[in-house]
Structure formats: C-alpha cells, structure tokens
Amino acid sequence: QVQLVESGGDSVQAGGSLRLSCVASVNTNGRYCMRWVRQAPGKEREEVATIYSSSNSTYADSVKGRFTISQRNANTVYLQMNSLKAEDTAMYYCAAAHCSGGVMRSGFIYWGRGTQVTVSA
C-alpha cells in the first residue's frame, strides 16, 4: 500500500508559478511511475504529466512548455507550474502505478487526496 500526500496548491494570479509536491510513503524511484492528474468542477479528469523514469516523461498538450514533472529524491515528485492560466484552476491529484524499468506494471491505483490550485485572471 502506498500513501500519497500532495501539497503546494494555492491561489495565484495568471502568469504566476507554483510548485506542487507529492510525498509517497515508500521509495518510488525506479519502482513506481508517477502522474499528476487534475479535475476542475464540471469537467473531465485530465492527465497532466507522467514520469516513467528519469529520462521519460509525458505531458498534456495543454501544459507542454509550462509544466515540468520531476523526481528529486526517493519519495517526492514535483510539478513545477509556470505561466499559469485561469484554465489551470483545478484540484490536482498525484497518482502512482507499479513500474519497473520505466514500464508500467499496473494501472494508477494509488491516489492522494489532492491539492487545490486556483488561478485568477
């Protein structure tokens, strides 16, 4: 069982930056693929960014060039968000899947409770 705790959400103005953190209860490096997912009220869930390994990460088209996912220590994944827009307003969730060699071995079955990001225009 993996527990995930997100933090870093805040209210900011458009054009600003935030860094979200996801702290896992286990060492995720090389063992889990990590994903940030967001959901705004009345909208479908959107996969924002996924890190499979230190050299392989993917992004939604809506955040490419503005957001960066990274893992800097054994159990923390970050989402650096720059040039924030009003449409980035959402609850942001961290999720984990079993992985090895950068390949997923399960779905994203572990989820945090989320952190709220609000961007005012």
PDB file of N, CA and C in Angstrom, residues 1-62:
ATOM      1  N   GLN A   1       0.846  -1.179   0.000  1.00  0.00           N
ATOM      2  CA  GLN A   1       0.000   0.000   0.000  1.00  0.00           C
ATOM      3  C   GLN A   1       0.889   1.239   0.000  1.00  0.00           C
ATOM      4  N   VAL A   2       0.551   2.199  -0.834  1.00  0.00           N
ATOM      5  CA  VAL A   2       1.306   3.444  -0.956  1.00  0.00           C
ATOM      6  C   VAL A   2       0.391   4.599  -0.592  1.00  0.00           C
ATOM      7  N   GLN A   3       0.823   5.408   0.331  1.00  0.00           N
ATOM      8  CA  GLN A   3       0.095   6.638   0.653  1.00  0.00           C
ATOM      9  C   GLN A   3       0.772   7.807  -0.040  1.00  0.00           C
ATOM     10  N   LEU A   4      -0.036   8.682  -0.606  1.00  0.00           N
ATOM     11  CA  LEU A   4       0.455   9.854  -1.316  1.00  0.00           C
ATOM     12  C   LEU A   4      -0.172  11.107  -0.713  1.00  0.00           C
ATOM     13  N   VAL A   5       0.657  12.106  -0.468  1.00  0.00           N
ATOM     14  CA  VAL A   5       0.162  13.359   0.100  1.00  0.00           C
ATOM     15  C   VAL A   5       0.645  14.512  -0.763  1.00  0.00           C
ATOM     16  N   GLU A   6      -0.300  15.247  -1.319  1.00  0.00           N
ATOM     17  CA  GLU A   6       0.024  16.401  -2.154  1.00  0.00           C
ATOM     18  C   GLU A   6       0.038  17.676  -1.306  1.00  0.00           C
ATOM     19  N   SER A   7       0.823  18.640  -1.758  1.00  0.00           N
ATOM     20  CA  SER A   7       0.833  19.954  -1.130  1.00  0.00           C
ATOM     21  C   SER A   7       1.315  20.977  -2.147  1.00  0.00           C
ATOM     22  N   GLY A   8       1.187  22.232  -1.801  1.00  0.00           N
ATOM     23  CA  GLY A   8       1.689  23.294  -2.652  1.00  0.00           C
ATOM     24  C   GLY A   8       0.623  24.070  -3.395  1.00  0.00           C
ATOM     25  N   GLY A   9      -0.607  23.582  -3.355  1.00  0.00           N
ATOM     26  CA  GLY A   9      -1.671  24.321  -4.030  1.00  0.00           C
ATOM     27  C   GLY A   9      -1.917  25.666  -3.367  1.00  0.00           C
ATOM     28  N   ASP A  10      -2.361  26.613  -4.176  1.00  0.00           N
ATOM     29  CA  ASP A  10      -2.573  27.969  -3.654  1.00  0.00           C
ATOM     30  C   ASP A  10      -3.417  28.746  -4.660  1.00  0.00           C
ATOM     31  N   SER A  11      -3.725  29.970  -4.301  1.00  0.00           N
ATOM     32  CA  SER A  11      -4.393  30.892  -5.210  1.00  0.00           C
ATOM     33  C   SER A  11      -3.363  31.875  -5.733  1.00  0.00           C
ATOM     34  N   VAL A  12      -3.247  31.973  -7.051  1.00  0.00           N
ATOM     35  CA  VAL A  12      -2.266  32.855  -7.668  1.00  0.00           C
ATOM     36  C   VAL A  12      -2.907  33.597  -8.825  1.00  0.00           C
ATOM     37  N   GLN A  13      -2.234  34.636  -9.272  1.00  0.00           N
ATOM     38  CA  GLN A  13      -2.708  35.363 -10.437  1.00  0.00           C
ATOM     39  C   GLN A  13      -2.167  34.721 -11.705  1.00  0.00           C
ATOM     40  N   ALA A  14      -2.874  34.943 -12.786  1.00  0.00           N
ATOM     41  CA  ALA A  14      -2.430  34.441 -14.086  1.00  0.00           C
ATOM     42  C   ALA A  14      -1.016  34.946 -14.370  1.00  0.00           C
ATOM     43  N   GLY A  15      -0.208  34.034 -14.932  1.00  0.00           N
ATOM     44  CA  GLY A  15       1.183  34.364 -15.200  1.00  0.00           C
ATOM     45  C   GLY A  15       2.124  33.950 -14.087  1.00  0.00           C
ATOM     46  N   GLY A  16       1.563  33.595 -12.947  1.00  0.00           N
ATOM     47  CA  GLY A  16       2.370  33.203 -11.813  1.00  0.00           C
ATOM     48  C   GLY A  16       2.826  31.759 -11.883  1.00  0.00           C
ATOM     49  N   SER A  17       3.519  31.338 -10.836  1.00  0.00           N
ATOM     50  CA  SER A  17       4.075  29.987 -10.766  1.00  0.00           C
ATOM     51  C   SER A  17       3.735  29.331  -9.437  1.00  0.00           C
ATOM     52  N   LEU A  18       3.669  28.019  -9.473  1.00  0.00           N
ATOM     53  CA  LEU A  18       3.512  27.217  -8.263  1.00  0.00           C
ATOM     54  C   LEU A  18       4.307  25.935  -8.428  1.00  0.00           C
ATOM     55  N   ARG A  19       4.722  25.374  -7.320  1.00  0.00           N
ATOM     56  CA  ARG A  19       5.328  24.054  -7.350  1.00  0.00           C
ATOM     57  C   ARG A  19       4.542  23.136  -6.428  1.00  0.00           C
ATOM     58  N   LEU A  20       3.979  22.100  -7.003  1.00  0.00           N
ATOM     59  CA  LEU A  20       3.260  21.095  -6.231  1.00  0.00           C
ATOM     60  C   LEU A  20       4.206  19.970  -5.841  1.00  0.00           C
ATOM     61  N   SER A  21       3.991  19.415  -4.663  1.00  0.00           N
ATOM     62  CA  SER A  21       4.788  18.287  -4.188  1.00  0.00           C
ATOM     63  C   SER A  21       3.876  17.107  -3.898  1.00  0.00           C
ATOM     64  N   CYS A  22       4.394  15.927  -4.140  1.00  0.00           N
ATOM     65  CA  CYS A  22       3.696  14.692  -3.810  1.00  0.00           C
ATOM     66  C   CYS A  22       4.683  13.821  -3.047  1.00  0.00           C
ATOM     67  N   VAL A  23       4.396  13.599  -1.791  1.00  0.00           N
ATOM     68  CA  VAL A  23       5.262  12.781  -0.955  1.00  0.00           C
ATOM     69  C   VAL A  23       4.648  11.401  -0.780  1.00  0.00           C
ATOM     70  N   ALA A  24       5.429  10.388  -1.117  1.00  0.00           N
ATOM     71  CA  ALA A  24       4.954   8.998  -1.010  1.00  0.00           C
ATOM     72  C   ALA A  24       5.469   8.358   0.276  1.00  0.00           C
ATOM     73  N   SER A  25       4.757   7.358   0.729  1.00  0.00           N
ATOM     74  CA  SER A  25       5.138   6.661   1.960  1.00  0.00           C
ATOM     75  C   SER A  25       6.228   5.621   1.716  1.00  0.00           C
ATOM     76  N   VAL A  26       6.592   5.438   0.429  1.00  0.00           N
ATOM     77  CA  VAL A  26       7.628   4.472   0.080  1.00  0.00           C
ATOM     78  C   VAL A  26       8.601   5.122  -0.907  1.00  0.00           C
ATOM     79  N   ASN A  27       9.701   4.448  -1.113  1.00  0.00           N
ATOM     80  CA  ASN A  27      10.651   4.882  -2.142  1.00  0.00           C
ATOM     81  C   ASN A  27      10.042   4.583  -3.510  1.00  0.00           C
ATOM     82  N   THR A  28       9.800   5.634  -4.276  1.00  0.00           N
ATOM     83  CA  THR A  28       9.153   5.430  -5.573  1.00  0.00           C
ATOM     84  C   THR A  28      10.142   5.372  -6.725  1.00  0.00           C
ATOM     85  N   ASN A  29      11.351   5.791  -6.472  1.00  0.00           N
ATOM     86  CA  ASN A  29      12.341   5.885  -7.545  1.00  0.00           C
ATOM     87  C   ASN A  29      12.615   4.531  -8.171  1.00  0.00           C
ATOM     88  N   GLY A  30      12.287   4.417  -9.473  1.00  0.00           N
ATOM     89  CA  GLY A  30      12.524   3.179 -10.198  1.00  0.00           C
ATOM     90  C   GLY A  30      11.495   2.096  -9.945  1.00  0.00           C
ATOM     91  N   ARG A  31      10.582   2.309  -9.006  1.00  0.00           N
ATOM     92  CA  ARG A  31       9.610   1.275  -8.653  1.00  0.00           C
ATOM     93  C   ARG A  31       8.179   1.656  -8.999  1.00  0.00           C
ATOM     94  N   TYR A  32       7.950   2.966  -9.109  1.00  0.00           N
ATOM     95  CA  TYR A  32       6.611   3.438  -9.413  1.00  0.00           C
ATOM     96  C   TYR A  32       6.695   4.523 -10.487  1.00  0.00           C
ATOM     97  N   CYS A  33       5.741   4.507 -11.378  1.00  0.00           N
ATOM     98  CA  CYS A  33       5.531   5.629 -12.275  1.00  0.00           C
ATOM     99  C   CYS A  33       4.575   6.583 -11.577  1.00  0.00           C
ATOM    100  N   MET A  34       4.820   7.859 -11.725  1.00  0.00           N
ATOM    101  CA  MET A  34       4.043   8.856 -11.002  1.00  0.00           C
ATOM    102  C   MET A  34       3.344   9.790 -11.982  1.00  0.00           C
ATOM    103  N   ARG A  35       2.138  10.184 -11.634  1.00  0.00           N
ATOM    104  CA  ARG A  35       1.331  11.008 -12.535  1.00  0.00           C
ATOM    105  C   ARG A  35       0.642  12.110 -11.739  1.00  0.00           C
ATOM    106  N   TRP A  36       0.532  13.262 -12.359  1.00  0.00           N
ATOM    107  CA  TRP A  36      -0.315  14.340 -11.856  1.00  0.00           C
ATOM    108  C   TRP A  36      -1.559  14.395 -12.740  1.00  0.00           C
ATOM    109  N   VAL A  37      -2.680  14.444 -12.071  1.00  0.00           N
ATOM    110  CA  VAL A  37      -3.979  14.495 -12.732  1.00  0.00           C
ATOM    111  C   VAL A  37      -4.758  15.663 -12.134  1.00  0.00           C
ATOM    112  N   ARG A  38      -5.533  16.348 -12.933  1.00  0.00           N
ATOM    113  CA  ARG A  38      -6.335  17.446 -12.404  1.00  0.00           C
ATOM    114  C   ARG A  38      -7.786  17.302 -12.816  1.00  0.00           C
ATOM    115  N   GLN A  39      -8.632  17.892 -12.001  1.00  0.00           N
ATOM    116  CA  GLN A  39     -10.055  17.906 -12.315  1.00  0.00           C
ATOM    117  C   GLN A  39     -10.661  19.213 -11.837  1.00  0.00           C
ATOM    118  N   ALA A  40     -11.272  19.898 -12.762  1.00  0.00           N
ATOM    119  CA  ALA A  40     -11.984  21.135 -12.460  1.00  0.00           C
ATOM    120  C   ALA A  40     -13.470  20.828 -12.321  1.00  0.00           C
ATOM    121  N   PRO A  41     -14.190  21.627 -11.569  1.00  0.00           N
ATOM    122  CA  PRO A  41     -15.626  21.388 -11.399  1.00  0.00           C
ATOM    123  C   PRO A  41     -16.348  21.330 -12.733  1.00  0.00           C
ATOM    124  N   GLY A  42     -17.129  20.281 -12.927  1.00  0.00           N
ATOM    125  CA  GLY A  42     -17.908  20.148 -14.148  1.00  0.00           C
ATOM    126  C   GLY A  42     -17.122  19.690 -15.361  1.00  0.00           C
ATOM    127  N   LYS A  43     -15.833  19.374 -15.156  1.00  0.00           N
ATOM    128  CA  LYS A  43     -15.007  18.944 -16.278  1.00  0.00           C
ATOM    129  C   LYS A  43     -14.473  17.542 -16.035  1.00  0.00           C
ATOM    130  N   GLU A  44     -14.055  16.910 -17.140  1.00  0.00           N
ATOM    131  CA  GLU A  44     -13.483  15.577 -17.018  1.00  0.00           C
ATOM    132  C   GLU A  44     -12.075  15.648 -16.426  1.00  0.00           C
ATOM    133  N   ARG A  45     -11.668  14.554 -15.819  1.00  0.00           N
ATOM    134  CA  ARG A  45     -10.322  14.448 -15.294  1.00  0.00           C
ATOM    135  C   ARG A  45      -9.315  14.518 -16.442  1.00  0.00           C
ATOM    136  N   GLU A  46      -8.217  15.212 -16.211  1.00  0.00           N
ATOM    137  CA  GLU A  46      -7.196  15.377 -17.243  1.00  0.00           C
ATOM    138  C   GLU A  46      -5.851  14.911 -16.708  1.00  0.00           C
ATOM    139  N   GLU A  47      -5.195  14.064 -17.472  1.00  0.00           N
ATOM    140  CA  GLU A  47      -3.845  13.635 -17.124  1.00  0.00           C
ATOM    141  C   GLU A  47      -2.880  14.759 -17.485  1.00  0.00           C
ATOM    142  N   VAL A  48      -2.231  15.318 -16.513  1.00  0.00           N
ATOM    143  CA  VAL A  48      -1.399  16.493 -16.734  1.00  0.00           C
ATOM    144  C   VAL A  48       0.015  16.104 -17.128  1.00  0.00           C
ATOM    145  N   ALA A  49       0.645  15.253 -16.324  1.00  0.00           N
ATOM    146  CA  ALA A  49       2.037  14.880 -16.574  1.00  0.00           C
ATOM    147  C   ALA A  49       2.313  13.546 -15.912  1.00  0.00           C
ATOM    148  N   THR A  50       3.186  12.769 -16.557  1.00  0.00           N
ATOM    149  CA  THR A  50       3.566  11.459 -16.046  1.00  0.00           C
ATOM    150  C   THR A  50       5.067  11.294 -16.155  1.00  0.00           C
ATOM    151  N   ILE A  51       5.674  10.742 -15.103  1.00  0.00           N
ATOM    152  CA  ILE A  51       7.098  10.442 -15.155  1.00  0.00           C
ATOM    153  C   ILE A  51       7.269   8.938 -15.026  1.00  0.00           C
ATOM    154  N   TYR A  52       7.917   8.357 -16.045  1.00  0.00           N
ATOM    155  CA  TYR A  52       8.139   6.914 -16.091  1.00  0.00           C
ATOM    156  C   TYR A  52       9.551   6.558 -15.625  1.00  0.00           C
ATOM    157  N   SER A  53      10.466   7.455 -15.901  1.00  0.00           N
ATOM    158  CA  SER A  53      11.847   7.274 -15.498  1.00  0.00           C
ATOM    159  C   SER A  53      12.501   8.646 -15.537  1.00  0.00           C
ATOM    160  N   SER A  54      13.771   8.696 -15.167  1.00  0.00           N
ATOM    161  CA  SER A  54      14.457   9.990 -15.158  1.00  0.00           C
ATOM    162  C   SER A  54      14.568  10.585 -16.556  1.00  0.00           C
ATOM    163  N   SER A  55      14.423   9.752 -17.571  1.00  0.00           N
ATOM    164  CA  SER A  55      14.578  10.240 -18.939  1.00  0.00           C
ATOM    165  C   SER A  55      13.292  10.178 -19.755  1.00  0.00           C
ATOM    166  N   ASN A  56      12.189   9.846 -19.144  1.00  0.00           N
ATOM    167  CA  ASN A  56      10.941   9.682 -19.883  1.00  0.00           C
ATOM    168  C   ASN A  56       9.774  10.251 -19.101  1.00  0.00           C
ATOM    169  N   SER A  57       9.249  11.338 -19.602  1.00  0.00           N
ATOM    170  CA  SER A  57       8.050  11.927 -19.028  1.00  0.00           C
ATOM    171  C   SER A  57       7.163  12.431 -20.155  1.00  0.00           C
ATOM    172  N   THR A  58       5.886  12.511 -19.901  1.00  0.00           N
ATOM    173  CA  THR A  58       4.932  12.971 -20.902  1.00  0.00           C
ATOM    174  C   THR A  58       4.038  14.046 -20.309  1.00  0.00           C
ATOM    175  N   TYR A  59       3.476  14.863 -21.199  1.00  0.00           N
ATOM    176  CA  TYR A  59       2.655  15.989 -20.776  1.00  0.00           C
ATOM    177  C   TYR A  59       1.409  16.120 -21.635  1.00  0.00           C
ATOM    178  N   ALA A  60       0.352  16.624 -21.035  1.00  0.00           N
ATOM    179  CA  ALA A  60      -0.813  17.005 -21.818  1.00  0.00           C
ATOM    180  C   ALA A  60      -0.444  18.186 -22.705  1.00  0.00           C
ATOM    181  N   ASP A  61      -1.045  18.257 -23.868  1.00  0.00           N
ATOM    182  CA  ASP A  61      -0.759  19.366 -24.786  1.00  0.00           C
ATOM    183  C   ASP A  61      -1.041  20.717 -24.132  1.00  0.00           C
ATOM    184  N   SER A  62      -2.019  20.742 -23.253  1.00  0.00           N
ATOM    185  CA  SER A  62      -2.429  21.999 -22.641  1.00  0.00           C
ATOM    186  C   SER A  62      -1.388  22.577 -21.691  1.00  0.00           C
TER     187      SER A  62
END
